[in-house]
Short mmCIF file of C-alpha atoms in Angstrom, two decimals:
data_model
loop_
_atom_site.label_atom_id
_atom_site.label_comp_id
_atom_site.label_asym_id
_atom_site.label_seq_id
_atom_site.Cartn_x
_atom_site.Cartn_y
_atom_site.Cartn_z
CA LEU S 1 0.72 5.24 -8.43
CA PHE S 2 0.84 1.71 -9.52
CA ASP S 3 0.75 -1.73 -7.92
CA SER S 4 3.62 -3.95 -7.18
CA SER S 5 4.03 -7.13 -5.45
CA VAL S 6 6.33 -10.19 -4.84
CA GLU S 7 5.82 -13.79 -4.08
CA THR S 8 9.12 -15.33 -4.96
CA ILE S 9 12.61 -14.10 -5.90
CA GLU S 10 11.41 -14.69 -9.50
CA SER S 11 8.11 -12.82 -8.84
CA GLU S 12 7.54 -9.31 -9.92
CA ASN S 13 6.93 -6.00 -8.25
CA SER S 14 5.30 -3.09 -10.10
CA PHE S 15 6.32 0.40 -9.87
CA ALA S 16 4.70 3.65 -11.02
CA VAL S 17 5.13 7.24 -11.13
CA LEU S 18 2.77 9.28 -9.03
CA ASN S 19 2.03 12.49 -10.71
CA ILE S 20 0.79 15.07 -8.32
CA THR S 21 -0.47 18.43 -9.38
CA SER S 22 -0.91 21.42 -7.05
CA GLU S 23 -3.89 22.07 -5.18
CA SER S 24 -8.52 -7.66 16.91
CA ASN S 25 -8.34 -9.84 17.75
CA THR S 26 -5.19 -11.29 16.71
CA LEU S 27 -3.45 -8.02 15.61
CA ASN S 28 -1.43 -5.58 17.54
CA ASN S 29 -2.50 -1.97 17.81
CA LEU S 30 -1.21 0.23 15.14
CA ASP S 31 2.52 0.96 15.75
CA CYS S 32 3.46 4.16 14.03
CA GLU S 33 6.73 6.11 14.23
CA THR S 34 6.94 9.61 12.95
CA ARG S 35 10.36 11.02 12.62
CA LYS S 36 10.72 14.82 12.29
CA SER S 37 13.67 15.96 10.10
CA LYS S 38 15.07 19.25 8.74
CA LYS S 39 14.89 17.70 5.25
CA LYS S 40 11.19 17.58 5.54
CA ALA S 41 10.85 21.18 6.38
CA ALA S 42 13.16 22.28 3.67
CA TYR S 43 11.20 20.12 1.07
CA TYR S 44 8.01 21.50 2.10
CA GLN S 45 9.24 25.11 1.76
CA ASN S 46 10.83 24.42 -1.54
CA LYS S 47 7.73 22.88 -3.01
CA GLN S 48 5.45 25.74 -1.77
CA SER S 49 7.66 28.25 -3.29
CA ARG S 50 7.67 26.60 -6.74
CA GLY S 51 3.88 26.85 -7.32
CA ASN S 52 2.03 24.66 -9.64
CA GLU S 53 4.13 21.73 -10.92
CA THR S 54 3.87 17.92 -11.30
CA TRP S 55 5.80 15.83 -8.81
CA PRO S 56 6.80 12.34 -9.89
CA LEU S 57 6.87 9.95 -6.94
CA LYS S 58 7.93 6.21 -7.13
CA VAL S 59 5.51 3.86 -5.21
CA VAL S 60 6.02 0.26 -4.84
CA VAL S 61 3.55 -2.34 -3.44
CA VAL S 62 5.48 -5.43 -2.20
CA ASN S 63 4.76 -8.83 -0.61
CA CYS S 64 7.83 -9.10 1.55
CA ASP S 65 7.54 -12.54 3.12
CA GLY S 66 9.49 -11.22 6.11
CA ILE S 67 11.91 -8.54 6.61
CA SER S 68 13.32 -9.04 10.04
CA GLY S 69 15.80 -11.88 9.50
CA SER S 70 19.47 -10.88 8.72
CA LYS S 71 19.30 -12.09 5.25
CA SER S 72 15.74 -10.94 4.50
CA ASN S 73 16.39 -7.49 5.95
CA ALA S 74 19.57 -7.11 3.85
CA ASP S 75 17.75 -8.08 0.71
CA PHE S 76 15.05 -5.59 1.69
CA ARG S 77 17.44 -2.79 2.21
CA CYS S 78 19.32 -3.54 -1.05
CA PHE S 79 15.82 -3.51 -2.79
CA LEU S 80 15.23 -0.07 -1.53
CA ASP S 81 18.68 1.18 -2.19
CA HIS S 82 18.41 0.10 -5.62
CA HIS S 83 15.00 1.24 -6.65
CA LYS S 84 14.73 4.14 -4.28
CA PRO S 85 10.92 4.31 -3.81
CA ASP S 86 9.38 7.20 -2.16
CA ILE S 87 6.31 5.30 -0.75
CA ILE S 88 6.27 1.50 0.11
CA LEU S 89 2.92 -0.30 0.55
CA GLY S 90 4.13 -3.61 2.11
CA CYS S 91 2.49 -6.78 3.23
CA GLU S 92 3.77 -9.94 5.08
CA SER S 93 6.45 -8.10 6.95
CA LYS S 94 6.27 -10.85 9.64
CA LEU S 95 7.22 -8.33 12.39
CA ASN S 96 6.38 -8.85 15.95
CA GLY S 97 7.19 -5.81 17.81
CA GLN S 98 10.80 -5.29 16.60
CA PRO S 99 11.74 -1.52 16.73
CA THR S 100 11.25 0.29 13.39
CA TYR S 101 14.70 1.59 13.49
CA SER S 102 16.20 -1.75 13.23
CA ILE S 103 14.36 -2.82 10.24
CA PHE S 104 13.72 0.20 7.96
CA PRO S 105 16.22 2.76 6.72
CA SER S 106 16.32 6.03 8.80
CA ASP S 107 14.98 8.20 6.00
CA TYR S 108 11.59 6.65 5.90
CA VAL S 109 8.61 7.40 8.18
CA VAL S 110 6.98 3.98 8.86
CA TYR S 111 3.33 3.16 9.95
CA ARG S 112 2.76 -0.57 10.92
CA LYS S 113 0.51 -3.09 12.06
CA ASP S 114 2.03 -6.35 13.16
CA ARG S 115 0.44 -9.60 13.95
CA ILE S 116 0.81 -11.07 17.42
CA THR S 117 1.24 -14.63 15.91
CA PHE S 118 3.76 -15.51 13.21
CA GLY S 119 3.37 -14.17 9.75
CA GLY S 120 1.34 -11.32 8.10
CA GLY S 121 1.58 -7.80 9.08
CA VAL S 122 1.43 -4.63 6.93
CA PHE S 123 3.26 -1.33 6.67
CA ILE S 124 3.28 1.89 4.81
CA ALA S 125 6.81 3.52 4.55
CA VAL S 126 7.03 7.12 3.23
CA LYS S 127 10.22 9.06 2.58
CA ASP S 128 10.70 11.62 5.49
CA ILE S 129 10.99 14.54 3.01
CA TYR S 130 7.26 14.17 2.26
CA PRO S 131 4.79 15.24 5.05
CA SER S 132 2.73 12.36 6.19
CA TYR S 133 0.65 11.31 9.20
CA PRO S 134 -1.27 8.26 10.53
CA LEU S 135 -4.95 7.71 10.00
CA ASN S 136 -7.23 5.67 12.32
CA TYR S 137 -9.43 3.69 9.93
CA ASP S 138 -8.35 0.52 11.73
CA THR S 139 -10.66 -2.53 11.65
CA ASN S 140 -10.15 -6.28 12.63
CA CYS S 141 -8.04 -7.12 9.63
CA GLU S 142 -4.48 -6.46 8.39
CA ILE S 143 -4.81 -2.98 7.14
CA VAL S 144 -3.06 0.29 7.92
CA TRP S 145 -3.78 3.97 6.70
CA ALA S 146 -1.67 7.11 6.35
CA SER S 147 -2.13 10.53 4.73
CA LEU S 148 0.49 12.06 2.41
CA GLN S 149 0.01 15.84 2.59
CA LEU S 150 2.08 17.57 -0.02
CA PRO S 151 2.09 21.39 -0.43
CA CYS S 152 -0.65 23.06 -2.34
CA GLN S 153 -2.49 19.97 -3.38
CA LYS S 154 -5.29 17.59 -2.13
CA LYS S 155 -4.13 15.08 0.28
CA ILE S 156 -3.56 11.47 -0.63
CA LEU S 157 -4.72 8.58 1.53
CA LEU S 158 -2.46 5.50 1.56
CA SER S 159 -3.35 2.00 2.71
CA SER S 160 -1.56 -1.40 2.78
CA PHE S 161 -3.80 -4.43 3.16
CA TYR S 162 -3.11 -8.27 3.44
CA ARG S 163 -5.74 -11.00 3.08
CA PRO S 164 -4.23 -14.35 4.09
CA PRO S 165 -4.99 -17.46 1.82
CA HIS S 166 -8.25 -19.23 2.61
CA SER S 167 -9.52 -16.43 4.89
CA SER S 168 -13.12 -16.32 5.83
CA ASN S 169 -15.57 -13.68 4.46
CA GLU S 170 -14.86 -11.74 7.74
CA THR S 171 -11.58 -10.61 6.57
CA ILE S 172 -12.93 -8.88 3.53
CA ILE S 173 -15.82 -7.57 5.34
CA GLN S 174 -13.43 -5.73 7.78
CA PHE S 175 -11.64 -4.36 4.75
CA ILE S 176 -14.70 -3.13 3.39
CA ASN S 177 -15.78 -1.55 6.68
CA SER S 178 -12.43 0.15 6.81
CA LEU S 179 -12.85 1.59 3.27
CA ASN S 180 -16.37 2.62 3.86
CA ASN S 181 -15.27 4.58 7.12
CA VAL S 182 -12.66 6.45 4.98
CA PHE S 183 -15.34 7.55 2.43
CA LEU S 184 -17.75 8.33 5.22
CA ASN S 185 -15.28 10.39 7.06
CA GLN S 186 -14.05 12.38 4.02
CA ALA S 187 -17.60 13.18 2.65
CA PRO S 188 -18.74 15.17 0.75
CA VAL S 189 -15.28 15.35 -0.66
CA TYR S 190 -14.32 12.35 -2.85
CA PRO S 191 -10.92 11.22 -1.48
CA GLN S 192 -7.84 10.43 -3.39
CA VAL S 193 -6.97 6.88 -2.17
CA ILE S 194 -4.24 4.48 -2.98
CA ILE S 195 -4.63 0.97 -1.68
CA GLY S 196 -2.10 -1.80 -2.31
CA GLY S 197 -1.72 -5.30 -1.05
CA ASP S 198 -1.93 -9.10 -1.41
CA PHE S 199 -5.67 -10.03 -1.63
CA ASN S 200 -5.05 -13.75 -2.54
CA LEU S 201 -8.04 -13.61 -4.86
CA ALA S 202 -6.98 -15.25 -8.14
CA GLY S 203 -10.20 -15.77 -10.03
CA ILE S 204 -11.11 -12.14 -10.86
CA ASP S 205 -10.90 -10.64 -14.39
CA TRP S 206 -10.34 -6.96 -13.27
CA GLU S 207 -10.50 -5.75 -16.84
CA ASN S 208 -14.10 -6.75 -17.10
CA MET S 209 -14.91 -6.93 -13.47
CA GLU S 210 -15.95 -10.57 -13.61
CA ILE S 211 -15.51 -13.64 -11.54
CA THR S 212 -13.60 -16.29 -13.43
CA GLY S 213 -12.42 -18.51 -10.62
CA HIS S 214 -14.24 -21.55 -8.87
CA SER S 215 -13.16 -20.67 -5.31
CA ASP S 216 -13.76 -17.74 -2.99
CA ILE S 217 -16.62 -16.66 -5.29
CA GLU S 218 -18.70 -14.96 -2.57
CA ILE S 219 -15.46 -13.00 -1.38
CA SER S 220 -14.60 -12.00 -4.83
CA LYS S 221 -18.13 -10.75 -5.47
CA MET S 222 -17.92 -8.60 -2.33
CA LEU S 223 -14.69 -7.02 -3.24
CA ILE S 224 -15.91 -6.22 -6.78
CA ASP S 225 -19.13 -4.57 -5.30
CA CYS S 226 -17.09 -2.47 -2.85
CA VAL S 227 -14.65 -1.30 -5.67
CA GLN S 228 -17.57 -0.40 -7.87
CA GLN S 229 -19.47 1.30 -5.06
CA HIS S 230 -16.54 3.70 -4.37
CA SER S 231 -15.57 3.99 -8.20
CA LEU S 232 -12.05 2.64 -7.59
CA VAL S 233 -9.98 1.34 -10.38
CA GLN S 234 -7.64 -1.69 -10.10
CA LEU S 235 -4.35 -0.96 -12.05
CA THR S 236 -2.36 -4.12 -11.82
CA LYS S 237 -2.49 -5.57 -15.36
CA ARG S 238 0.27 -8.30 -15.28
CA SER S 239 0.33 -11.52 -13.38
CA THR S 240 1.97 -11.40 -9.95
CA ARG S 241 1.86 -14.99 -8.95
CA GLY S 242 1.98 -17.61 -11.61
CA GLU S 243 -0.84 -16.73 -14.12
CA ASN S 244 -2.77 -14.87 -11.55
CA ILE S 245 -3.08 -11.30 -10.39
CA ILE S 246 -3.46 -11.37 -6.67
CA ASP S 247 -1.45 -8.44 -5.72
CA LEU S 248 -3.51 -5.46 -6.37
CA LEU S 249 -3.45 -1.65 -6.50
CA PHE S 250 -6.66 0.35 -6.25
CA THR S 251 -7.00 4.09 -6.60
CA SER S 252 -9.85 6.56 -6.90
CA ASN S 253 -7.90 8.66 -9.33
CA PRO S 254 -5.99 6.60 -11.96
CA ASN S 255 -4.73 9.80 -13.60
CA MET S 256 -2.30 9.96 -10.56
CA LEU S 257 -0.56 6.88 -11.84
CA SER S 258 1.56 5.99 -14.80
CA ASN S 259 4.48 3.82 -15.87
CA GLU S 260 3.85 0.38 -14.38
CA THR S 261 7.13 -1.58 -14.13
CA HIS S 262 7.67 -5.04 -12.71
CA THR S 263 10.85 -6.17 -11.08
CA PRO S 264 12.06 -8.95 -8.87
CA GLY S 265 11.29 -8.52 -5.17
CA PRO S 266 13.54 -8.25 -2.25
CA SER S 267 13.05 -11.85 -0.93
CA TYR S 268 10.87 -14.73 -0.31
CA ASP S 269 12.64 -17.06 2.18
#
């Protein structure tokens, strides 16, 4: 898996191939829709029958800046049709209760958390040929979780998160609480997690795990401490807004991810 994000039409999203081997409150309640399909059953049976193999999945992390308007939704669908991601970790969807079927293509299972007020919102969209289900690790921030359960392999826990600019410490505290709950619930097994989103924290050198900025210093330190506590790796290497890396992708198993690619995002109205 690898991180991807978008801030403007010139901004870049990152893609990567996921290699899998066998084995509030200003927020609405989690809105998930799980569509069952014959394709999913056929996929599951085929994968089980083929034994130990490596499955490439294309994952995108994207800051959408809205996908409900007629133009922004058309741009979003064109983006999906062109890149054909298997998994989308999206933020700033700016949805407010619109039915999922009117926003997303029908071949995705979507897990959403919308804001009551304008802006924000996060979602996970998974191609319906891959078995997935929602997870309840919700806290009072913009975060959503789902589990990807492919045949004959350890499950992968997916998350999308959004931290609005100039947020207080409480937002990152709620993110940390959610992540702590995941690891506590999965213990003693060390879970495979993939977390993508816009953290709006520019002053972090992720290569050296050092704070380089002069703002949000305490929040940045809290995030670094959490990442180190859970032995996560931040994979975005290229700037995603100006010279800054603020759209991040964390994983507990970097060996799953390869081939980071950046591409213009769907829209930024």
